[in-house]
Amino acid sequence: MSQSKQSVGAPLLEITNLKKHYPIYGGIFRRQIGSVKAVDNLTLTLQQGETVGLVGESGCGKSTAGRTILRLTDPTEGSIRFEGQDVTSIRGEKLRQLRQNMQMVFQDPFASLNPKMMVGHIVSEPIRNYNRIQEKALTEETMQLLERVGLPAEAYYKYPHEFSGGQRQRIGIARSLALKPKLIVADEPVSALDVSVQSQVLNLLQDLQDDFKLTYLFIAHDLSVVKHISNRIGVMYLGSLVEIAATDSMYRSPLHPYTQALISAIPVPDPLKRKERIVLQGDVPSPANPPTGCAFHPRCVHATAICREVRPQLHQAAPGHQVACHLYTT
Amino acid sequence: MLPVHPQRSTSPWRLAFAEFRKNKLAITSVIFLFFVTALCILAPWLTSWDPVKINIRFINKGPSAEHWLGTDKGGRDIVARLLYGGRTTLWICFSISLIVTSLGTLVGSIAGYFGGRVDSWLMRFTDLVLIFPFLVFVIVLKAIFPDTGISIFIIVVSILGWGGTARLVRSKILAEKENEYVLAAVSIGCKPSIIIMKHLLPNVITTIIVQAILIVAGMITVETGLSYLGFGVPANIPSWGNMMSDAISPEVIKNQWWVWLPSGILITATILAINFLGEGMKDAFNTKK
């Protein structure tokens, strides 16, 4: 918690073997007959001030991971340490106090703002929840926040339905900044926006990171978006990380066959430059019934006998480059 | 530096109100209801006849200059009884609707927001209230305690009547809490009570208001129906239902229209107007900007 306890370079957030399983009930007695393994053995460390991108296709558990890390849903197993403090199972007022330090930017700018509340009240509500502050000072602070995210101060007196998607996302960002948090989990913050607006919002997020000394966990399904903003990128498949590396290293030499396929799918805005596209066969398996061994083996062209039987663990394949694949174990 | 704030811009409520004003039927209903309520409230200043005191000289007289709508079997002025009766009936129905809506909203929103075990316990309790044989209970109660007054009537009907509202509110809250802004409210440190009152209820309040209005109409039916049967408002207190009960004999229906027709028309018109108002509000709230 306190600054002194935290040694230099100690991670802001440490997630170890995080699991989030949703039970499936069935049969006449509504007994648990299985579970959807939305997040399965996620291990991730965030250093102070860095941006880690988390990518993967729909349904791979990125959003659930983000929400579990912020304790918006309870983890099934594993541990979450924030600034060295174990926050995996704190609850009640303690958890509420912790929330000041970690905030979220939501994916859908239309559903994430209460339509019946004035924008000013939406943005100032976090401050009101924690501090006794004079009404006038609060209004002024809120207006400054609105201006900081690129909205006019008069936006205070308007309602969400009077804004466009990009502007609403700015409102959401202002709300998450109001408490001056240390960590922001951005759950696909630009995927609902027009491409032209996406870059504006991304640039805003980057500017804010410098100003407010923020650490981002940036969740996305679009590799080109994450490339722009992240220091490190983690690739998720069926609830767990298959590869994590510094952004350059990841794009220059992706190791995992799944990452290679993803990167080959990034469109290149140059008609003369043709590159070979790896097209994956089959669909993502159900997280309720994942394949044995490596979760990716049914779709992998390099799969061998060991892939079908043993689940690969993340290991160092190059400095700062970790991958969970049997191809790189010797 | 507070900038001059422009007209507090178009809140969702303003939009709904603008929409509502376009609905002529609903506006007419509002005006009608306003008049009926005002007349009933001002009854003591509008008529000098006593609605209760029996006057043997004027029994069952037709309309005249003195008694505009004639007199009933007790020689009491029908107009006076309509106005004073409206006071009783409307007071009962508004109070019941208020209590029923508050109780239903409380139980429904808690059950809907917390879910899980809280939800199942509260809803089982609600089911218990809903399956309670209302009519039988009221009749038996009246048979045991014949002298119960208006407040007992209000309390009994309210306690047996909140189940439907609770279920409605619960289902609305269940749907509403799936929105991300509720998750956002949790993440910015709102306590459950704040989330329910500041975030969820304002977004389902329109449904609750419409339901409350329709309950008023429903309760007019309940009051008149029970009083007609003699199990509602005590017979010595004028109410629209008690006036209708004068028409229980075929003799009155055939020969003395002024005894039952005015109250009948007034009851029907009021219930209709309330329903039009409710429908109009429902439409106004549901229009997308």
XYZ file of C-alpha atoms in Angstrom:
619
model
C 0.000 0.000 0.000
C 2.393 2.664 1.186
C 5.140 3.917 -1.058
C 7.908 2.775 1.263
C 6.851 -0.864 1.296
C 7.070 -0.987 -2.441
C 10.565 -1.654 -3.652
C 11.739 -0.178 -6.925
C 10.592 -2.233 -9.868
C 8.144 -4.253 -7.826
C 5.219 -5.121 -10.041
C 1.990 -3.157 -9.700
C -0.110 -6.181 -10.426
C 0.734 -9.855 -10.188
C -1.741 -12.412 -11.401
C -0.888 -16.019 -10.730
C -2.760 -19.010 -12.135
C -5.993 -17.070 -12.230
C -9.070 -19.149 -12.987
C -12.652 -18.160 -13.540
C -15.001 -21.064 -14.109
C -18.723 -20.639 -14.580
C -20.674 -23.682 -13.414
C -23.144 -25.363 -15.766
C -26.152 -26.894 -14.094
C -28.236 -29.616 -15.652
C -30.388 -32.658 -15.093
C -33.557 -32.771 -13.027
C -31.744 -32.054 -9.779
C -29.878 -29.043 -11.210
C -26.563 -30.469 -10.202
C -23.353 -29.059 -11.553
C -22.496 -31.087 -14.635
C -19.531 -29.088 -15.805
C -18.079 -25.644 -16.055
C -17.178 -23.068 -18.633
C -13.509 -22.327 -18.169
C -13.588 -18.686 -19.202
C -10.203 -17.958 -17.701
C -7.938 -20.905 -17.109
C -4.513 -20.497 -15.548
C -3.733 -16.937 -16.478
C -0.413 -15.671 -15.190
C 0.518 -12.088 -15.894
C 2.593 -9.350 -14.296
C 2.170 -5.632 -14.862
C 4.991 -3.233 -14.053
C 4.310 0.271 -12.905
C 3.722 2.571 -15.865
C 3.661 0.011 -18.664
C 0.904 -0.938 -21.035
C 0.201 -4.588 -21.568
C -2.055 -5.507 -24.438
C -4.193 -8.588 -24.138
C -5.449 -9.963 -27.442
C -7.414 -12.941 -28.561
C -10.535 -13.721 -30.502
C -14.069 -13.337 -29.186
C -14.878 -15.688 -26.375
C -11.289 -16.404 -25.361
C -11.837 -14.888 -21.918
C -10.107 -11.516 -22.283
C -12.995 -9.510 -20.877
C -13.658 -11.990 -18.110
C -9.976 -11.814 -17.227
C -10.176 -8.012 -17.023
C -13.252 -8.086 -14.843
C -11.849 -10.757 -12.579
C -8.625 -8.831 -12.104
C -10.657 -5.806 -10.984
C -12.673 -8.101 -8.716
C -15.899 -7.261 -10.503
C -16.448 -11.004 -10.550
C -14.936 -13.377 -8.041
C -12.070 -15.568 -9.223
C -12.479 -19.326 -8.873
C -8.819 -19.941 -8.139
C -5.447 -18.296 -8.294
C -4.218 -15.082 -6.781
C -4.216 -11.395 -7.582
C -1.675 -9.174 -5.880
C -1.947 -5.433 -6.212
C 1.110 -3.485 -5.063
C 2.226 -6.557 -3.197
C -1.037 -6.881 -1.299
C -3.105 -10.006 -1.828
C -6.514 -8.822 -3.004
C -7.842 -12.149 -4.249
C -10.493 -12.551 -1.609
C -10.939 -9.236 0.165
C -14.520 -8.040 0.220
C -16.853 -5.398 1.540
C -15.469 -2.025 2.525
C -11.871 -3.129 2.014
C -12.603 -4.023 -1.578
C -14.496 -0.776 -2.075
C -11.471 1.171 -0.868
C -9.213 -0.780 -3.206
C -11.349 0.168 -6.188
C -10.018 3.712 -5.964
C -6.732 2.423 -7.328
C -8.033 0.350 -10.185
C -10.593 1.480 -12.677
C -12.098 0.236 -15.874
C -12.920 1.699 -19.256
C -15.765 -0.235 -20.772
C -16.288 -1.524 -24.257
C -19.767 -0.260 -25.084
C -19.980 3.525 -24.726
C -23.761 3.329 -25.010
C -24.426 0.803 -22.270
C -21.734 1.953 -19.873
C -23.214 5.376 -19.098
C -26.418 5.696 -17.111
C -28.833 7.347 -19.578
C -30.765 9.091 -16.824
C -27.780 10.884 -15.299
C -26.213 14.190 -16.284
C -22.713 13.775 -17.666
C -21.307 15.924 -14.876
C -22.822 13.639 -12.289
C -21.564 10.543 -14.073
C -18.003 11.846 -14.043
C -18.079 13.248 -10.499
C -19.769 10.234 -8.932
C -16.537 8.317 -8.194
C -15.172 11.323 -6.269
C -18.441 11.725 -4.419
C -18.286 8.057 -3.419
C -14.995 8.440 -1.596
C -14.525 12.027 -0.573
C -16.471 14.664 1.200
C -15.925 17.558 -1.096
C -17.648 20.876 -1.528
C -20.171 20.976 -4.325
C -18.493 23.905 -6.061
C -15.008 22.433 -5.950
C -16.392 19.157 -7.213
C -18.089 20.840 -10.164
C -14.883 22.635 -11.051
C -12.797 19.510 -10.793
C -15.280 17.622 -12.940
C -15.215 20.302 -15.610
C -11.432 20.187 -15.662
C -11.608 16.436 -16.132
C -14.043 16.845 -19.010
C -11.749 19.362 -20.645
C -8.768 17.095 -20.072
C -10.412 14.331 -22.116
C -11.264 16.769 -24.883
C -14.854 17.678 -24.097
C -16.211 21.181 -23.497
C -16.943 22.054 -19.867
C -20.587 22.621 -20.809
C -20.859 18.876 -21.415
C -21.377 18.770 -17.636
C -25.014 19.773 -18.038
C -25.845 17.424 -20.883
C -27.086 13.862 -20.992
C -25.316 10.870 -22.566
C -27.800 10.596 -25.439
C -26.615 13.955 -26.735
C -23.137 12.640 -27.504
C -21.577 10.463 -30.197
C -19.883 7.157 -29.494
C -16.398 8.665 -29.374
C -17.498 11.461 -27.064
C -19.252 8.999 -24.803
C -16.103 6.949 -24.608
C -14.294 10.117 -23.513
C -16.907 10.553 -20.790
C -16.218 6.979 -19.694
C -12.498 7.703 -19.640
C -13.040 10.868 -17.586
C -15.051 8.832 -15.086
C -12.297 6.235 -14.757
C -9.725 9.012 -14.232
C -11.712 10.851 -11.589
C -10.158 8.922 -8.707
C -6.613 9.180 -10.097
C -6.202 5.400 -10.158
C -2.933 3.568 -10.679
C -4.263 0.833 -12.912
C -6.799 1.107 -15.687
C -8.180 -1.962 -17.366
C -9.410 -0.864 -20.763
C -11.793 -3.483 -22.104
C -11.826 -3.014 -25.873
C -12.224 0.741 -25.435
C -12.167 1.505 -29.145
C -13.710 -1.545 -30.769
C -17.176 0.063 -30.828
C -15.884 3.242 -32.468
C -15.327 4.361 -36.047
C -11.792 3.869 -37.301
C -11.240 7.630 -37.571
C -12.280 8.114 -33.952
C -10.306 5.103 -32.721
C -6.936 6.742 -33.171
C -8.080 9.922 -31.402
C -9.180 7.943 -28.373
C -5.982 5.863 -28.431
C -3.869 9.011 -28.538
C -5.881 10.442 -25.665
C -5.233 7.298 -23.627
C -1.514 7.591 -24.326
C -1.394 11.264 -23.322
C -3.268 10.500 -20.126
C -0.851 7.706 -19.304
C 2.021 10.188 -19.202
C 0.068 12.804 -17.249
C -1.462 10.543 -14.652
C 1.311 7.906 -14.454
C -1.135 5.180 -15.388
C -0.603 1.502 -15.947
C -2.840 0.002 -18.594
C -4.097 -3.466 -19.184
C -5.392 -2.984 -22.676
C -7.786 -5.641 -23.896
C -8.496 -5.839 -27.621
C -9.170 -8.220 -30.435
C -7.453 -6.033 -33.011
C -3.700 -6.523 -33.192
C -3.030 -3.261 -35.017
C -4.769 -1.306 -32.245
C -2.727 -2.975 -29.498
C 0.513 -2.567 -31.413
C 0.040 1.181 -31.335
C -0.289 1.464 -27.579
C 1.367 -1.490 -25.846
C 4.821 -2.137 -24.452
C 4.132 -5.810 -24.147
C 1.496 -8.006 -25.689
C -0.076 -11.167 -24.378
C -1.992 -13.467 -26.695
C -4.844 -15.428 -25.155
C -6.399 -18.585 -26.461
C -9.247 -20.357 -24.699
C -8.699 -18.757 -21.320
C -4.944 -18.772 -20.986
C -1.898 -17.004 -22.362
C -0.148 -18.758 -25.218
C 2.523 -16.147 -25.767
C 3.693 -12.936 -24.176
C 6.483 -10.705 -25.389
C 7.586 -7.132 -25.955
C 5.618 -5.585 -28.808
C 8.545 -5.474 -31.270
C 9.598 -8.998 -30.586
C 6.030 -10.209 -30.917
C 5.512 -8.646 -34.328
C 8.968 -9.416 -35.662
C 9.119 -13.036 -34.629
C 5.891 -14.495 -33.363
C 6.567 -17.973 -32.040
C 3.261 -19.618 -31.288
C 1.447 -20.919 -34.389
C -1.682 -19.152 -33.225
C 0.085 -15.808 -32.904
C 1.617 -16.341 -36.328
C -1.840 -16.842 -37.806
C -3.173 -13.740 -36.030
C -0.339 -11.545 -37.206
C -0.636 -12.806 -40.762
C -4.254 -11.693 -40.705
C -3.454 -8.005 -40.087
C -4.439 -6.194 -43.282
C -1.631 -4.286 -44.963
C -2.724 -1.035 -46.614
C -0.536 -1.627 -49.657
C -1.956 -3.448 -52.705
C 1.479 -4.363 -54.060
C 2.695 -5.942 -50.878
C 1.144 -9.377 -50.719
C 1.916 -11.584 -47.849
C 1.136 -15.124 -47.137
C -1.919 -15.449 -44.964
C -2.192 -18.363 -42.579
C -5.821 -19.419 -42.458
C -6.763 -21.431 -39.402
C -8.939 -24.465 -39.857
C -11.942 -25.144 -37.647
C -13.498 -23.125 -34.877
C -12.501 -22.171 -31.378
C -13.320 -25.189 -29.186
C -15.932 -24.755 -26.469
C -14.430 -23.502 -23.217
C -16.810 -25.896 -21.463
C -15.057 -28.827 -23.051
C -11.533 -27.795 -24.011
C -9.288 -30.220 -25.897
C -6.789 -32.285 -23.963
C -3.165 -31.267 -24.000
C -2.556 -28.029 -25.832
C -5.876 -26.232 -26.327
C -4.779 -25.184 -29.790
C -3.752 -28.615 -31.136
C -6.928 -29.389 -33.183
C -6.270 -26.315 -35.319
C -2.497 -26.434 -35.363
C -0.646 -27.636 -38.472
C 2.430 -28.516 -36.421
C 0.589 -30.600 -33.837
C 2.318 -33.802 -32.717
C 1.482 -36.573 -30.296
C 2.734 -34.668 -27.262
C 0.467 -31.693 -28.095
C -2.573 -33.931 -27.761
C -1.556 -35.173 -24.343
C 0.451 -32.637 -22.392
C -0.589 -29.096 -21.767
C 2.357 -26.820 -22.541
C 3.408 -24.275 -19.912
C 4.634 -20.737 -20.550
C 8.401 -20.761 -20.719
C 11.140 -18.420 -21.782
C 11.947 -18.964 -25.469
C 13.987 -15.802 -25.930
C 14.823 -12.980 -23.496
C 11.509 -11.406 -22.475
C 9.627 -13.657 -24.830
C 7.519 -16.399 -23.301
C 5.521 -18.962 -25.187
C 3.409 -21.970 -24.283
C 4.150 -24.373 -27.112
C 5.873 -27.738 -27.357
C 7.637 -26.708 -30.570
C 10.022 -24.585 -28.564
C 10.872 -27.022 -25.798
C 13.994 -28.926 -26.416
C -15.213 29.675 -12.914
C -18.578 28.201 -13.556
C -19.631 28.811 -17.106
C -23.119 30.189 -17.542
C -24.953 26.962 -17.781
C -27.175 26.745 -20.785
C -30.755 25.655 -20.292
C -30.432 22.383 -18.423
C -30.436 20.503 -21.656
C -32.912 17.920 -22.834
C -33.160 15.455 -20.002
C -34.879 12.172 -20.770
C -37.782 13.396 -18.617
C -38.315 16.489 -20.726
C -38.342 14.385 -23.865
C -41.000 12.122 -22.408
C -43.085 15.081 -21.321
C -42.905 16.638 -24.786
C -44.071 13.333 -26.210
C -46.884 13.078 -23.665
C -48.233 16.502 -24.559
C -48.925 15.329 -28.084
C -51.350 12.689 -26.822
C -54.755 14.428 -26.780
C -56.625 11.605 -25.117
C -54.135 11.442 -22.291
C -54.169 15.218 -21.816
C -57.971 15.221 -21.716
C -57.830 12.472 -19.126
C -55.415 14.452 -16.993
C -57.685 17.491 -17.093
C -60.733 15.381 -16.276
C -58.990 13.671 -13.361
C -57.736 16.996 -12.107
C -61.290 18.375 -12.088
C -62.804 15.340 -10.409
C -60.108 15.375 -7.725
C -60.408 19.115 -7.180
C -64.215 18.945 -6.909
C -64.002 16.109 -4.398
C -61.398 17.866 -2.289
C -63.427 21.084 -2.295
C -66.689 19.263 -1.486
C -67.408 21.091 1.794
C -67.301 24.429 -0.036
C -69.250 23.305 -3.073
C -72.337 21.834 -1.480
C -74.210 22.656 1.692
C -76.008 19.309 1.897
C -74.885 16.779 4.447
C -73.879 13.515 2.731
C -74.541 11.420 5.840
C -77.502 12.835 7.745
C -80.803 11.135 6.949
C -83.577 13.463 5.852
C -86.954 11.727 5.919
C -88.787 14.484 4.073
C -86.806 14.001 0.849
C -86.604 10.221 0.461
C -86.065 9.010 -3.139
C -86.937 12.299 -4.801
C -85.980 12.862 -8.460
C -83.741 15.698 -9.649
C -84.965 19.181 -8.761
C -83.608 22.693 -8.423
C -82.699 21.990 -4.817
C -81.242 18.541 -5.354
C -79.673 18.566 -8.821
C -79.420 14.817 -9.034
C -82.184 13.981 -6.580
C -81.892 12.125 -3.299
C -81.391 8.527 -2.249
C -83.312 6.251 0.076
C -82.071 8.164 3.088
C -83.115 11.505 1.645
C -79.490 12.525 1.151
C -78.400 14.720 -1.751
C -76.791 12.648 -4.524
C -74.403 15.416 -5.623
C -73.120 15.841 -2.085
C -72.680 12.091 -1.748
C -70.848 11.905 -5.072
C -68.372 14.572 -3.986
C -67.824 13.283 -0.461
C -67.851 9.697 -1.742
C -65.164 10.614 -4.261
C -63.051 11.906 -1.412
C -63.241 8.546 0.325
C -62.785 6.434 -2.780
C -59.929 8.443 -4.297
C -58.149 8.742 -0.941
C -58.369 4.987 -0.441
C -57.174 4.188 -3.941
C -54.255 6.634 -3.940
C -53.078 5.453 -0.523
C -53.273 1.806 -1.493
C -51.433 2.460 -4.727
C -48.732 4.381 -2.879
C -48.222 1.687 -0.237
C -48.415 -1.154 -2.737
C -45.922 0.514 -5.058
C -43.477 1.325 -2.258
C -43.594 -2.169 -0.803
C -43.415 -3.809 -4.221
C -40.507 -1.632 -5.333
C -38.595 -2.273 -2.126
C -38.968 -6.043 -2.267
C -38.628 -6.278 -6.046
C -35.499 -4.161 -6.332
C -33.708 -5.919 -3.492
C -34.586 -9.330 -4.905
C -33.631 -8.315 -8.432
C -30.345 -6.644 -7.570
C -28.931 -9.134 -5.098
C -30.283 -12.239 -6.803
C -29.281 -15.661 -5.543
C -30.578 -16.732 -2.169
C -32.008 -13.322 -1.249
C -33.993 -13.394 -4.466
C -35.387 -16.870 -3.984
C -36.463 -16.205 -0.391
C -38.119 -12.899 -1.220
C -39.860 -14.310 -4.259
C -41.174 -17.347 -2.380
C -42.597 -14.897 0.155
C -44.101 -12.868 -2.691
C -45.690 -15.999 -4.128
C -47.214 -16.662 -0.731
C -48.783 -13.204 -0.738
C -49.961 -13.603 -4.320
C -51.719 -16.921 -3.776
C -53.476 -15.630 -0.659
C -57.247 -15.826 -1.288
C -57.907 -12.107 -1.200
C -61.699 -12.031 -1.407
C -62.235 -14.785 1.119
C -59.811 -13.138 3.507
C -61.522 -9.747 3.289
C -64.992 -11.236 3.731
C -63.969 -13.340 6.708
C -62.168 -10.393 8.257
C -65.253 -8.243 7.823
C -67.419 -10.974 9.341
C -65.188 -11.180 12.423
C -64.611 -7.441 12.812
C -67.677 -5.708 11.351
C -66.656 -2.275 12.632
C -63.360 -1.917 10.782
C -62.738 1.536 9.378
C -61.154 2.904 6.257
C -57.546 2.680 7.429
C -57.884 -1.029 8.189
C -59.317 -1.489 4.708
C -56.353 0.350 3.175
C -53.810 -1.660 5.179
C -55.395 -5.039 4.458
C -55.705 -4.448 0.723
C -52.167 -3.038 0.543
C -50.580 -5.908 2.418
C -52.257 -8.406 0.121
C -51.669 -6.419 -3.053
C -47.951 -5.706 -3.505
C -46.988 -9.054 -5.014
C -47.577 -8.112 -8.632
C -45.584 -4.902 -8.384
C -42.725 -6.718 -6.664
C -42.538 -9.237 -9.480
C -42.690 -6.539 -12.120
C -39.959 -4.455 -10.496
C -37.778 -7.508 -9.958
C -37.972 -8.535 -13.607
C -37.219 -4.981 -14.761
C -34.237 -4.696 -12.405
C -32.955 -8.104 -13.488
C -32.893 -6.929 -17.099
C -31.520 -3.485 -16.276
C -28.637 -4.641 -14.105
C -27.072 -6.452 -17.055
C -26.136 -3.060 -18.496
C -22.497 -2.135 -18.194
C -23.237 1.084 -16.342
C -24.188 -1.015 -13.321
C -20.821 -2.753 -13.452
C -19.261 0.678 -13.863
C -21.096 1.831 -10.744
C -19.617 -1.086 -8.799
C -16.148 -0.310 -10.074
C -16.330 3.353 -9.046
C -17.205 2.297 -5.517
C -20.980 2.744 -5.283
C -22.600 0.859 -2.437
C -25.516 -1.451 -3.294
C -28.072 0.992 -1.886
C -26.709 3.760 -4.128
C -26.670 1.484 -7.148
C -30.296 0.566 -6.599
C -31.538 4.079 -5.876
C -29.372 6.193 -8.145
C -28.747 3.904 -11.072
C -31.329 1.168 -11.327
C -34.552 2.743 -10.074
C -34.365 5.879 -12.258
C -34.144 3.578 -15.255
C -37.152 1.475 -14.334
C -39.183 4.167 -12.571
C -41.304 4.818 -15.649
C -42.650 1.288 -15.577
C -43.269 1.623 -11.853
C -45.146 4.912 -12.273
C -47.357 3.495 -15.010
C -48.020 0.437 -12.889
C -48.877 2.631 -9.872
C -51.369 4.593 -11.966
C -53.018 1.444 -13.256
C -53.206 0.183 -9.676
C -55.228 3.275 -8.734
C -57.742 2.338 -11.413
C -57.744 -1.264 -10.289
C -58.287 -0.246 -6.688
C -61.352 1.828 -7.625
C -62.813 -1.405 -8.964
C -61.846 -3.237 -5.790
C -63.305 -0.556 -3.519
C -66.575 -0.207 -5.404
C -66.878 -3.945 -5.844
C -66.278 -4.770 -2.176
C -68.428 -1.898 -0.939
C -71.193 -2.947 -3.291
C -71.117 -6.354 -1.669
C -70.988 -4.729 1.761
C -67.448 -5.836 2.617
C -65.603 -2.643 1.857
C -66.006 0.820 3.267
C -68.400 0.922 6.267
C -71.931 1.708 5.099
C -72.165 4.934 7.087
C -69.269 6.546 5.215
C -70.157 7.772 1.706
C -68.069 6.248 -1.056
C -68.722 5.545 -4.711
C -68.965 1.868 -3.952
C -71.476 2.420 -1.169
C -73.575 4.554 -3.523
C -73.578 1.745 -6.042
C -74.781 -0.636 -3.388
C -78.028 1.347 -3.193
C -78.742 -0.065 -6.623
C -78.742 -3.600 -5.288
C -82.547 -3.808 -5.562
C -84.149 -4.126 -9.020
C -86.752 -1.579 -7.957
C -84.116 1.154 -7.778
C -82.522 0.178 -11.069
C -85.868 0.268 -12.843
C -87.413 3.412 -11.384
C -84.745 5.584 -9.779
C -81.952 6.058 -12.291
C -80.609 9.092 -10.465
C -79.558 6.966 -7.526
C -77.083 4.776 -9.374
C -76.462 6.227 -12.822
C -74.347 9.285 -11.790
C -72.012 7.279 -9.591
C -71.829 4.544 -12.210
C -70.860 7.025 -14.915
C -68.357 8.757 -12.657
C -66.676 5.502 -11.669
C -66.451 4.322 -15.266
C -65.166 7.659 -16.532
C -62.559 7.915 -13.800
C -61.253 4.403 -14.373
C -61.126 5.021 -18.117
C -59.315 8.327 -17.688
C -56.748 6.766 -15.365
C -56.113 3.998 -17.860
C -55.746 6.470 -20.728
C -53.316 8.448 -18.613
C -51.328 5.319 -17.834
C -51.227 4.227 -21.461
C -50.243 7.724 -22.563
C -47.367 7.786 -20.087
C -46.242 4.350 -21.143
C -46.106 5.475 -24.775
C -44.354 8.726 -23.899
C -41.685 6.963 -21.841
C -41.077 4.288 -24.437
C -40.520 6.583 -27.380
C -36.921 6.593 -28.461
C -35.651 10.118 -28.849
